Tab-separated table of C-alpha atoms and ligand atoms in Angstrom:
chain	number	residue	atom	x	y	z
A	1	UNK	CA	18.422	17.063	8.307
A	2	UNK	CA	17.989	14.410	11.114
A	3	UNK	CA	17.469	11.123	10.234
A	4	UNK	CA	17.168	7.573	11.341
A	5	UNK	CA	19.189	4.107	10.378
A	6	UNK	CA	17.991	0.178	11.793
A	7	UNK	CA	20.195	-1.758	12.721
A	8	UNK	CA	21.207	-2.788	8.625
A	9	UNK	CA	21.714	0.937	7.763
A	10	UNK	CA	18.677	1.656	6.118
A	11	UNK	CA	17.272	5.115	6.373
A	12	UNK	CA	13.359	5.267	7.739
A	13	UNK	CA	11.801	7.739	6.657
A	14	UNK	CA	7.940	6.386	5.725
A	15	UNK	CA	5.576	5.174	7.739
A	16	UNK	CA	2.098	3.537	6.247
A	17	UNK	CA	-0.737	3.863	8.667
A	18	UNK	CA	-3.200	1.857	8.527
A	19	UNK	CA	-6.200	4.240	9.236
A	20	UNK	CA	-9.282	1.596	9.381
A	21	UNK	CA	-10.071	-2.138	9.027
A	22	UNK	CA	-12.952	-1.862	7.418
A	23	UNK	CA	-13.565	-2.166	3.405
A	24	UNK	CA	-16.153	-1.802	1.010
A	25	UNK	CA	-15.081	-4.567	-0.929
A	26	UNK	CA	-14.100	-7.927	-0.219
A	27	UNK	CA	-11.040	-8.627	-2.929
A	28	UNK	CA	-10.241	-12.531	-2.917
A	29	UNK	CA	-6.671	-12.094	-2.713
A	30	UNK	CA	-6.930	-9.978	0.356
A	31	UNK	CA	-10.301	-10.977	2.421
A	32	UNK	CA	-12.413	-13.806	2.943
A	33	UNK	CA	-16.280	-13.182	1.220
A	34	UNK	CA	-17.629	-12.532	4.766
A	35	UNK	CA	-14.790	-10.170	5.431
A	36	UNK	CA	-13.145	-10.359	8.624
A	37	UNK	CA	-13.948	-9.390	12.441
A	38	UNK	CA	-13.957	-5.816	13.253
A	39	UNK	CA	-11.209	-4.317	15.944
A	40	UNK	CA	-14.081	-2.366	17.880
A	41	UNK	CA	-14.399	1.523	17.557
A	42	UNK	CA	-12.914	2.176	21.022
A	43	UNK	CA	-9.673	0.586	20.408
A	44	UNK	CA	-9.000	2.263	16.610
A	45	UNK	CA	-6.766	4.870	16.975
A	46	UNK	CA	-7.925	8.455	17.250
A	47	UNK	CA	-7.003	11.453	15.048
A	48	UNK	CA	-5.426	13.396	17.899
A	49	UNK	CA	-3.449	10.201	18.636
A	50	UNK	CA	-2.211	9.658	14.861
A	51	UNK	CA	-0.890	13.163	14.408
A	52	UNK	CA	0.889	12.491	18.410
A	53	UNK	CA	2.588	9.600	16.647
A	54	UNK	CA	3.293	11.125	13.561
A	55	UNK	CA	4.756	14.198	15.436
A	56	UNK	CA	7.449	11.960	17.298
A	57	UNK	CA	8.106	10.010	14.193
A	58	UNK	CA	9.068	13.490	12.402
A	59	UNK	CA	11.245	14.242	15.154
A	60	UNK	CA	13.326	11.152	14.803
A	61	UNK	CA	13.138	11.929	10.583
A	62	UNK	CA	10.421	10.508	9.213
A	63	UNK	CA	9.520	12.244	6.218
A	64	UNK	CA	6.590	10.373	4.397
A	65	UNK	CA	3.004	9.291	5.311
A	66	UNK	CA	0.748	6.724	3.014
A	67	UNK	CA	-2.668	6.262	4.621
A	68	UNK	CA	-3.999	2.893	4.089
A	69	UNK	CA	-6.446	-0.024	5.236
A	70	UNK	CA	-8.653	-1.706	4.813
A	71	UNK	CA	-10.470	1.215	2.984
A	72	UNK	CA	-8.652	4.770	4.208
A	73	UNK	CA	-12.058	6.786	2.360
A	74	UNK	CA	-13.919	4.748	4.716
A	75	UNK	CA	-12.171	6.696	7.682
A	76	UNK	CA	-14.768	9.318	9.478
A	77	UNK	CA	-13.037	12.851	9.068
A	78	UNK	CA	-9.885	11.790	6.959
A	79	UNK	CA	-9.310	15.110	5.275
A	80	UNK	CA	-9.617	16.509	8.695
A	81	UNK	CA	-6.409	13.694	9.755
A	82	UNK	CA	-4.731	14.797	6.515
A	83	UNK	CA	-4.770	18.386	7.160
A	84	UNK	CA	-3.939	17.891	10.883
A	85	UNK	CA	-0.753	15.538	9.819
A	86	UNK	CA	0.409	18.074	6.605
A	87	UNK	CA	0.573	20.566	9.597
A	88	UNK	CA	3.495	19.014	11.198
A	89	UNK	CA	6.553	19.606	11.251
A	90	UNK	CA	8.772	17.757	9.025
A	91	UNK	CA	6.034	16.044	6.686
A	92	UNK	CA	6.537	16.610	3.244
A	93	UNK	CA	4.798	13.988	1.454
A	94	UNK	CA	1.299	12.512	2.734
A	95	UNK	CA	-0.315	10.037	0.471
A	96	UNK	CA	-3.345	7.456	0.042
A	97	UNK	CA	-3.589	3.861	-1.309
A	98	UNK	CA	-7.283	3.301	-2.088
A	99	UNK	CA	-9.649	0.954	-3.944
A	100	UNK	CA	-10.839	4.319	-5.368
A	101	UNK	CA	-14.514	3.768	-4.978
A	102	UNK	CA	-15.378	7.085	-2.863
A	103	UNK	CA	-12.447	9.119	-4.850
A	104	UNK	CA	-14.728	10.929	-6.916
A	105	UNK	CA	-16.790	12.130	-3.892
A	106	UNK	CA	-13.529	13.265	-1.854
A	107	UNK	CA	-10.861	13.808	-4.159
A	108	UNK	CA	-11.202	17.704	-4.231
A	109	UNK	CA	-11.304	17.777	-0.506
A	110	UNK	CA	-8.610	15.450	0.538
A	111	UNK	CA	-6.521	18.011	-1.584
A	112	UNK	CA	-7.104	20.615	-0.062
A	113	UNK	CA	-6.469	18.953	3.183
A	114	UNK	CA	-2.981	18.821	2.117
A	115	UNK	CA	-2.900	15.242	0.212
A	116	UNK	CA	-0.481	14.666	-2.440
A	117	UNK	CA	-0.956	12.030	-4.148
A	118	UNK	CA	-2.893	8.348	-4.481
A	119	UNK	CA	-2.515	5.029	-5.716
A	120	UNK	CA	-5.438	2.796	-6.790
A	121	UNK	CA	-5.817	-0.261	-6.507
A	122	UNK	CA	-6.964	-1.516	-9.939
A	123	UNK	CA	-6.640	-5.386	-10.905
A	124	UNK	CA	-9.143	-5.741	-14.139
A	125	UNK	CA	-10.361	-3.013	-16.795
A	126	UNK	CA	-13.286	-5.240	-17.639
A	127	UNK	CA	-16.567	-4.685	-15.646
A	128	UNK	CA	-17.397	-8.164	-14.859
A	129	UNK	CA	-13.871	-9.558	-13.701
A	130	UNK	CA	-13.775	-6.163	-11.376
A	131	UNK	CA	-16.786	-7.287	-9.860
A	132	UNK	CA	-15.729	-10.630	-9.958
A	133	UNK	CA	-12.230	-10.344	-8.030
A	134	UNK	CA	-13.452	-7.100	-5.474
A	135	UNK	CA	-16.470	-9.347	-5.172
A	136	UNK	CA	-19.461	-6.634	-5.622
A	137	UNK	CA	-17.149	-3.413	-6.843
A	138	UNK	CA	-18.565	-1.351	-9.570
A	139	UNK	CA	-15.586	-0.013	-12.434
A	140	UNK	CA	-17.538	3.073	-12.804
A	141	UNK	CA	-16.716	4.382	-9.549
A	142	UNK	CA	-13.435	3.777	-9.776
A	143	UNK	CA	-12.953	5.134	-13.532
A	144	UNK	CA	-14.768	8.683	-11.932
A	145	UNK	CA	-12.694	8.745	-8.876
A	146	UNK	CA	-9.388	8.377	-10.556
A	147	UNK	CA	-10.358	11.295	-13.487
A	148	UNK	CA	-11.902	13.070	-10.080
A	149	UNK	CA	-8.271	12.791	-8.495
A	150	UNK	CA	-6.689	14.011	-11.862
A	151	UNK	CA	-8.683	17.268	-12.058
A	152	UNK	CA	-7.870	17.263	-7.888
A	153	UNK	CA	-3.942	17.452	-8.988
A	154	UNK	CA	-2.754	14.438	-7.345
A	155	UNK	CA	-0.468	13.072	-9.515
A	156	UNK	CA	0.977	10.954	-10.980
A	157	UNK	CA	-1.768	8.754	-10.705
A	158	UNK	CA	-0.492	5.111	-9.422
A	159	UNK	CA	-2.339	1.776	-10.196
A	160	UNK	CA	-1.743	-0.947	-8.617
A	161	UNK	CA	-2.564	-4.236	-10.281
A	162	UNK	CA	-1.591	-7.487	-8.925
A	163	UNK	CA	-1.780	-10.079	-12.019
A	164	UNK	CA	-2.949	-13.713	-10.192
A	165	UNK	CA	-2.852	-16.609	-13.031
A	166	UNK	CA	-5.956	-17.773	-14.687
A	167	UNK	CA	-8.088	-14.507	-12.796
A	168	UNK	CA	-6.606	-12.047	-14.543
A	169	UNK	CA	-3.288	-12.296	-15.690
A	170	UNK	CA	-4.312	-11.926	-19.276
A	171	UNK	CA	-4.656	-8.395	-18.731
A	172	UNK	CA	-1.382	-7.663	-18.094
A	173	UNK	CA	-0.816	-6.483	-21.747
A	174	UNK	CA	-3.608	-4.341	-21.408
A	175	UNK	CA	-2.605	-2.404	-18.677
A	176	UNK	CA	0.786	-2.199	-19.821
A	177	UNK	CA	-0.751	-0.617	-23.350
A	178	UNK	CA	-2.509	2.180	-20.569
A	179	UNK	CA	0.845	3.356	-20.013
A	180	UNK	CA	0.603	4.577	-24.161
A	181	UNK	CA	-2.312	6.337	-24.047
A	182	UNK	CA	-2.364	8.123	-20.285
A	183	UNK	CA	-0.407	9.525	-18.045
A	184	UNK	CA	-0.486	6.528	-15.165
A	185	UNK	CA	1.997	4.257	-13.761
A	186	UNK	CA	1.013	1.074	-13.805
A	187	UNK	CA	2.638	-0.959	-11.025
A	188	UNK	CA	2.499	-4.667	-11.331
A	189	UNK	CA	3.181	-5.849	-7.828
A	190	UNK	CA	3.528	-9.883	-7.191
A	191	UNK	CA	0.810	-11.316	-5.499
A	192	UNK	CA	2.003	-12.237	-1.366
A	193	UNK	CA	0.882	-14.954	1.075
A	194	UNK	CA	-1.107	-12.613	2.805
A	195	UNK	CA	-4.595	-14.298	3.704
A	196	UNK	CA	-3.014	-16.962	1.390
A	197	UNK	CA	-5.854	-19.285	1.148
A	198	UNK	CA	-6.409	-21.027	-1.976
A	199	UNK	CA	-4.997	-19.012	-4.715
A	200	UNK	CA	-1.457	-19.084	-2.910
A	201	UNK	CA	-1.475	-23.147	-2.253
A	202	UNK	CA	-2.474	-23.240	-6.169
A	203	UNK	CA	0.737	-21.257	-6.972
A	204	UNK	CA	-1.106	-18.253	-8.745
A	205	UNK	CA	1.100	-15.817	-8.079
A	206	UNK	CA	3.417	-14.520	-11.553
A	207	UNK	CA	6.350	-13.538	-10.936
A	208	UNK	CA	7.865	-9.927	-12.126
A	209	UNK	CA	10.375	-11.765	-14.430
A	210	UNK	CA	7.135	-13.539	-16.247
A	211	UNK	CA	5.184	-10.494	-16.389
A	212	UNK	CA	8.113	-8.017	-17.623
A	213	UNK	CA	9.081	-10.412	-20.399
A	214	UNK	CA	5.128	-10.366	-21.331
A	215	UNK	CA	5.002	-6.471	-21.060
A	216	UNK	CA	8.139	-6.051	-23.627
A	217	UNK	CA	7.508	-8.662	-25.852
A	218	UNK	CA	4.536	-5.748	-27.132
A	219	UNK	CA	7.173	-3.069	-27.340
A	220	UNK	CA	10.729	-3.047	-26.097
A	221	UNK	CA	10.920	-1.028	-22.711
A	222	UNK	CA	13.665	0.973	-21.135
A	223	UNK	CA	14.716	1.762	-17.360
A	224	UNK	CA	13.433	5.316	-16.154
A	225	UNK	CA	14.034	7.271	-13.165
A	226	UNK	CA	11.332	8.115	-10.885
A	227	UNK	CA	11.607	10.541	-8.417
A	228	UNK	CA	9.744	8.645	-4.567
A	229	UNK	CA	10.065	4.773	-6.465
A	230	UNK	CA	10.014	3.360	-3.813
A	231	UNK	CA	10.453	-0.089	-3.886
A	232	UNK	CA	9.668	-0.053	-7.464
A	233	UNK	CA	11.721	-0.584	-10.674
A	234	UNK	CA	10.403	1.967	-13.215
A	235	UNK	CA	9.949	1.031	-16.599
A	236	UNK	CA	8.377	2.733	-20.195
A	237	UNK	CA	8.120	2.004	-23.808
A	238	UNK	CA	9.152	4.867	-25.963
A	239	UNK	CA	7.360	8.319	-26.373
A	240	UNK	CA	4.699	6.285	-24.009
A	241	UNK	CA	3.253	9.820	-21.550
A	242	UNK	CA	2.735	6.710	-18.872
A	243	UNK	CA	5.481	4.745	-16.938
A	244	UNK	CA	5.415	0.886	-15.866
A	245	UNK	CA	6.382	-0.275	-12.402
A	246	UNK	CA	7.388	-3.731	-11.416
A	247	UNK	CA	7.124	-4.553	-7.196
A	248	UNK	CA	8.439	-7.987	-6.240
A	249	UNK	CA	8.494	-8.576	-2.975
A	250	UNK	CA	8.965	-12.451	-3.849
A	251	UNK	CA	11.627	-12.638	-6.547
A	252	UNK	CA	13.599	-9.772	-5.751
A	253	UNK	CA	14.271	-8.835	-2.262
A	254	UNK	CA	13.235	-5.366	-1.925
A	255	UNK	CA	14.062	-5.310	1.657
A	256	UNK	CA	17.132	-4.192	1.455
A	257	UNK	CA	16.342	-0.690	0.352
A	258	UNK	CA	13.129	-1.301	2.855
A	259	UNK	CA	12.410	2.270	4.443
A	260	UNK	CA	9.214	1.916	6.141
A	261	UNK	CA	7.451	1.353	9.371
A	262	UNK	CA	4.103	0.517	9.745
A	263	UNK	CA	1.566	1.236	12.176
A	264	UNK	CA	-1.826	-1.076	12.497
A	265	UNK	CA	-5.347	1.200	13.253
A	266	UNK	CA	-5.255	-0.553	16.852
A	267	UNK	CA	-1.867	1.274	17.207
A	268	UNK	CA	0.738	-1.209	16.773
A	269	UNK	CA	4.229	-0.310	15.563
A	270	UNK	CA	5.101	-2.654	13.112
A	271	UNK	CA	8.517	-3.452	11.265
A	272	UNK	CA	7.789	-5.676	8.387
A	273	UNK	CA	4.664	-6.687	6.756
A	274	UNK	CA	5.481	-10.564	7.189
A	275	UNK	CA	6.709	-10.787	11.282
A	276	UNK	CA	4.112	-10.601	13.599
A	277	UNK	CA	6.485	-8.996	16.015
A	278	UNK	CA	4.630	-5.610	17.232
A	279	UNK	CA	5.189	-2.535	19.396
A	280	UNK	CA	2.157	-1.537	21.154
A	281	UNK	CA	1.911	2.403	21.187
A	282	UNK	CA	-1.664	2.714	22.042
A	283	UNK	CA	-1.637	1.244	25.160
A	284	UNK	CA	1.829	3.817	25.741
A	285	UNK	CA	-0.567	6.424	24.677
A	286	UNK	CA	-3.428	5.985	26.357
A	287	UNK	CA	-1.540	5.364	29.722
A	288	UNK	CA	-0.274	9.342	29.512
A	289	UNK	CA	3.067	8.334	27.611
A	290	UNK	CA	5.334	11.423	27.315
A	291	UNK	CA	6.854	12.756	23.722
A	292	UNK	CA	9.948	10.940	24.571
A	293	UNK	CA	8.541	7.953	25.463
A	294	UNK	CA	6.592	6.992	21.752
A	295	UNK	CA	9.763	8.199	20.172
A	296	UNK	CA	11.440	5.556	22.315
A	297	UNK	CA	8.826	3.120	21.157
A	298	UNK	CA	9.405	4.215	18.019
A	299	UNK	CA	12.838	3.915	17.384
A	300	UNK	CA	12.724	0.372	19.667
A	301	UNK	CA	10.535	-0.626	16.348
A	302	UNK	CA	12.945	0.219	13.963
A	303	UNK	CA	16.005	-1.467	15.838
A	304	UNK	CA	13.927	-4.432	15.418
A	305	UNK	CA	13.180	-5.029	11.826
A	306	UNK	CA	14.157	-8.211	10.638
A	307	UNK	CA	16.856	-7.915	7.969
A	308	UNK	CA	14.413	-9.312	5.538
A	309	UNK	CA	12.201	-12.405	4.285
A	310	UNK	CA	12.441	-15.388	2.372
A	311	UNK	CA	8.413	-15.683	1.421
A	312	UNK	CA	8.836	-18.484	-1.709
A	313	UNK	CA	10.434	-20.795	0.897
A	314	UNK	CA	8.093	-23.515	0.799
A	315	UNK	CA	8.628	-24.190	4.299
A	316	UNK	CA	7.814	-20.690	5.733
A	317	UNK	CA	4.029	-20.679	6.817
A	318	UNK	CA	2.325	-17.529	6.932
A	319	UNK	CA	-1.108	-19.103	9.231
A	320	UNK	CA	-0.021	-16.608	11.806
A	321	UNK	CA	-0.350	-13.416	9.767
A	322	UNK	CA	-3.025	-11.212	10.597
A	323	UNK	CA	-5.526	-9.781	7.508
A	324	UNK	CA	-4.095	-7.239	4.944
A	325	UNK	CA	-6.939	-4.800	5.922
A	326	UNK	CA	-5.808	-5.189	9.532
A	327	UNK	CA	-2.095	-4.026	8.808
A	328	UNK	CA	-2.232	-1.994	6.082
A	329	UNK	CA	-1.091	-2.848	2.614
B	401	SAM	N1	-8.312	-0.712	0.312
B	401	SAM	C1	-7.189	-0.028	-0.204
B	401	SAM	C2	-6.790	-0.587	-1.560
B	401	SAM	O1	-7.281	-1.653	-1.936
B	401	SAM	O2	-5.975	0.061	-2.192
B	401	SAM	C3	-5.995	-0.022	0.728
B	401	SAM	C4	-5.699	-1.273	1.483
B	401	SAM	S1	-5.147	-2.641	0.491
B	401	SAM	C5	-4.863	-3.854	1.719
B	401	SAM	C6	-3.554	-2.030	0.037
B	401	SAM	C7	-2.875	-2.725	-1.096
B	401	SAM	O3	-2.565	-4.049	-0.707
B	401	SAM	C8	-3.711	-2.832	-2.366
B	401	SAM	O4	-2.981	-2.294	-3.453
B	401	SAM	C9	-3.921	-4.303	-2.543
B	401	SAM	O5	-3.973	-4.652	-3.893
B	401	SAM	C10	-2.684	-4.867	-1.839
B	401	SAM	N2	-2.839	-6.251	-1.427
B	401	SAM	C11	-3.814	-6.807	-0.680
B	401	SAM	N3	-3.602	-8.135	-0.528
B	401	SAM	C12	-2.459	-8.406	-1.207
B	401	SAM	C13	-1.711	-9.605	-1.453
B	401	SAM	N4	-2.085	-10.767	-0.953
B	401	SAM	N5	-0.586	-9.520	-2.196
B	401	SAM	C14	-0.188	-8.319	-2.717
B	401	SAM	N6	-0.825	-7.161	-2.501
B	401	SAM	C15	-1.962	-7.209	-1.773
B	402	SF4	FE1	-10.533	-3.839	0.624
B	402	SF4	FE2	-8.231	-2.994	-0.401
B	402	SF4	FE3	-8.435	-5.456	0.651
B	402	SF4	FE4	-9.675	-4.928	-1.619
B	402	SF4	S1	-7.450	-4.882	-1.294
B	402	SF4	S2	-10.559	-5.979	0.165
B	402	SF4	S3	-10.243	-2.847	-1.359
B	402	SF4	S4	-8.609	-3.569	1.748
């Protein structure tokens, strides 16, 4: 099977694609409360365009897709993109992170389409702090969409919860007790300088070591094996049906096991979430590129990414980075 090394030997074989910029909430740790400026209609990539992308990138050996935003649901016709990229060649695994507001609406359709699985982004279990942190989102929705995306079959069902100190890190037991009672993996996944704003120059960020010695001080918890980790360390208590994932992008440097690319709605190849370095496809694209050309572009993208980071520097700045909902978390 083909397949594709950077320049550090890692294998790429996942791209995230960003599908939209736009969101239905406004979470303080990734937007500002008046959300940010739009990339206009024209310039957000097309389906047709997407599935030419993904078409060269599963030539050179990419394997899996994770739609993302901003909010993917948001996206006009998604199952119609999800159908058109489970049709290509080489794609074998095409999934969705979502705030899982709309999941209960689509769920049954976006499986059909050919999606596989989701992860939601979930960061309290109480009604008020939800609303509080996603800054209008109602728990309801999101407690329908993920028993919605159950019944749909895509599983395992991932949340995402990123614990940020006096918001809601005293929930961090309480999603770790899910794990005992469901089928879920909870990922914990430390809170990054993106949009840093406030809550990064106070230092609210916990760090994996804090919230794993939290997490087994209920129980003890042993190492488990999960088939698509990721950059994830996978975690359970005994005879719990649900695992525990720890992401820590600041303590421990996931980047050398990094396999991704990422590509920005607007059509910008881009190697790591924290350079601003960016290939511009669209443009290639829209000027009549050939086949060969975007897979030139593409592998020109992965030649370039950086060896790594070093985000709890305190002298690295992150002012230049664009939004979350621009790149794709
Ligand atoms: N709207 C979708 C959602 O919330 O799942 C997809 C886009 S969102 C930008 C993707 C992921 O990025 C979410 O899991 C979110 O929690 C995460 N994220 C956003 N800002 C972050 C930050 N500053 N640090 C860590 N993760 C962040
Ligand atoms: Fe929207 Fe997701 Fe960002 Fe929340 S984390 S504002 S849901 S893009």
């Amino acid at each position: 099977m083909l397949s594709v090394h950077d320049t550090y030997g890692r294998t790429i074989d996942y791209m995230r694609i960003s599908v939209t910029d736009r969101c239905n909430l406004r979470c303080i740790y990734c937007m500002p409360s008046g959300g940010v400026r739009h990339i206009p209609g024209k310039d957000i990539l097309e389906d047709e365009e997407i599935a030419q992308i993904v078409t060269s990138a599963a030539r050179l050996g990419l394997r899996k897709i994770r739609l993302t935003g901003g909010e993917p649901l948001l996206r006009k016709n998604l199952p119609f993109l999800i159908e058109s990229l489970s049709a290509i060649d080489g794609i074998e695994d095409i999934g969705i992170t979502t705030n899982g507001l709309l999941l209960k609406k689509y769920a049954p359709v976006l499986a059909a389409a050919g999606l596989k699985r989701v992860n939601v982004s979930l960061d309290s279990l109480r009604t008020e702090r939800y609303r509080e942190i996603t800054r209008g989102g109602d728990i309801r929705d999101v407690f329908e969409g993920m028993y919605e995306a159950e019944k749909a079959g895509l599983l395992p069902i991932k949340i995402n919860m990123i614990p940020i100190r006096g918001i809601n890190d005293a929930e961090i037991e309480d999603f770790a007790r899910l794990t005992t009672y469901t089928p879920y993996h909870v990922r914990f996944i430390e809170f990054m300088p993106i949009t840093p704003g406030k809550l990064w120059a106070e230092k609210r960020y916990v760090l994996t070591g804090e919230i794993k010695e939290r997490v087994s001080s209920l129980a003890p918890i042993m190492p488990v094996k999960v088939r698509k980790s990721g950059p994830a360390r996978y975690f359970r208590f005994e005879h719990a049906p649900g695992v525990l994932g720890f992401i820590s992008p600041l303590t421990h440097h996931f980047c050398s096991s990094c396999n991704r690319l990422r590509m920005t709605c607007d059509g910008k190849l881009r190697p790591c979430l924290f350079s601003e370095t960016e290939v511009d496809v669209k443009s290639a694209i829209r000027n009549g590129a050939s086949d060969r050309e975007i897979e030139r572009l593409l592998r020109r993208s992965i030649e370039i990414k950086p060896e790594g980071h070093l985000l709890l520097r305190s002298e690295t700045s992150f002012d230049h980075l664009k939004p979350m909902s621009r790149i794709g978390g």
